[in-house]
Amino acid sequence: MLSLDQYRYDGSEKVKLEKAPTSARALGLNREQVVEQTQQNKLEIASLQDRLYAEGQEGVVVIFQAMDAAGKDSAIKHVMSAVNPQGIMVHSFKQPTSQDLSHDFLWRAVQCLPARGSMAIFNRSYYEDVLIVRVRDLHKNYKMAPRCLEDPEFFEKRYRQIRHFESYLYENSYRTVKFFLHVSAKKQKQRFLERIERKEKNWKFSSSDIKERALWYDYQDAYEKAINATATKNNPWYVLPADNKWYTRYLISEAIKQVLEQTDPHYPVVTAAKEEELERCRQQLVSNVNNL
């Protein structure tokens, strides 16, 4: 299997999405081996997350961005299925409410940050403000001062604010892992048709999906700009081929395992006083003091 590094962007080079792979077909991989390794990674993630939670020193935010039908929901469900739900929360960033819009664009993300020791999954995120908002010029309807809305560098400033926000998190003991699931237009069409033709998947499809698909190239441009403007050494992007879900899930599991390994979590060291307390409790249980 190829190294995860080839899909990692940390600002040292620019991504060109039209050249970035969407499929694993040309890699000659053994699917069964990849699936098996994914399962092993999930077990390691569970073990690392247990120590992360017990230690309580670092928090982890995992961001998923993608075009519709790229497999975000299923990837989250599959890769994180072995994790203790007590130490992780999943937040879906849908259309902002009126309350959200009355605050700065990072406000609702801040409300969803995990406590140190925990993980948070962002299914879409504050990046929507430089993606759909940019493509559809939604910011023009924001209740903001004209000096802000009419600024020709409106989105460039958004990128800077995101970089600073993620640096702030890193400097406060949080790690951010950002995934862009790069699906091809052909595969998206196939998955849309499946959602229409299979009754049990009808609920996943909306006519608005077709409207967004019509803006495919605008979105590709917006994603490329956002990734290149916000990929940094400490907060990189992973641009992952998403046409083959089994391979995408493997890469996601690799990246999450790696970031948890970097936190190097340990169970808290038991003090001498705590050991004495534990021994007293053990003796009480063994001696059956309360006849229980």
Short mmCIF file of C-alpha atoms in Angstrom, two decimals, residues 68 192 196 205-215:
data_model
loop_
_atom_site.label_atom_id
_atom_site.label_comp_id
_atom_site.label_asym_id
_atom_site.label_seq_id
_atom_site.Cartn_x
_atom_site.Cartn_y
_atom_site.Cartn_z
CA ASP A 68 -22.24 15.26 -2.05
CA PHE A 192 -26.98 9.69 -7.06
CA ILE A 196 -32.95 7.45 -6.70
CA PHE A 205 -31.42 12.20 -2.14
CA SER A 206 -32.67 15.75 -2.61
CA SER A 207 -33.37 17.65 -5.81
CA SER A 208 -30.99 20.31 -4.46
CA ASP A 209 -28.19 17.78 -5.01
CA ILE A 210 -28.68 18.21 -8.76
CA LYS A 211 -28.51 22.00 -8.43
CA GLU A 212 -25.23 21.76 -6.55
CA ARG A 213 -23.86 19.26 -9.05
CA ALA A 214 -24.43 21.82 -11.83
CA LEU A 215 -21.82 23.96 -10.04
#
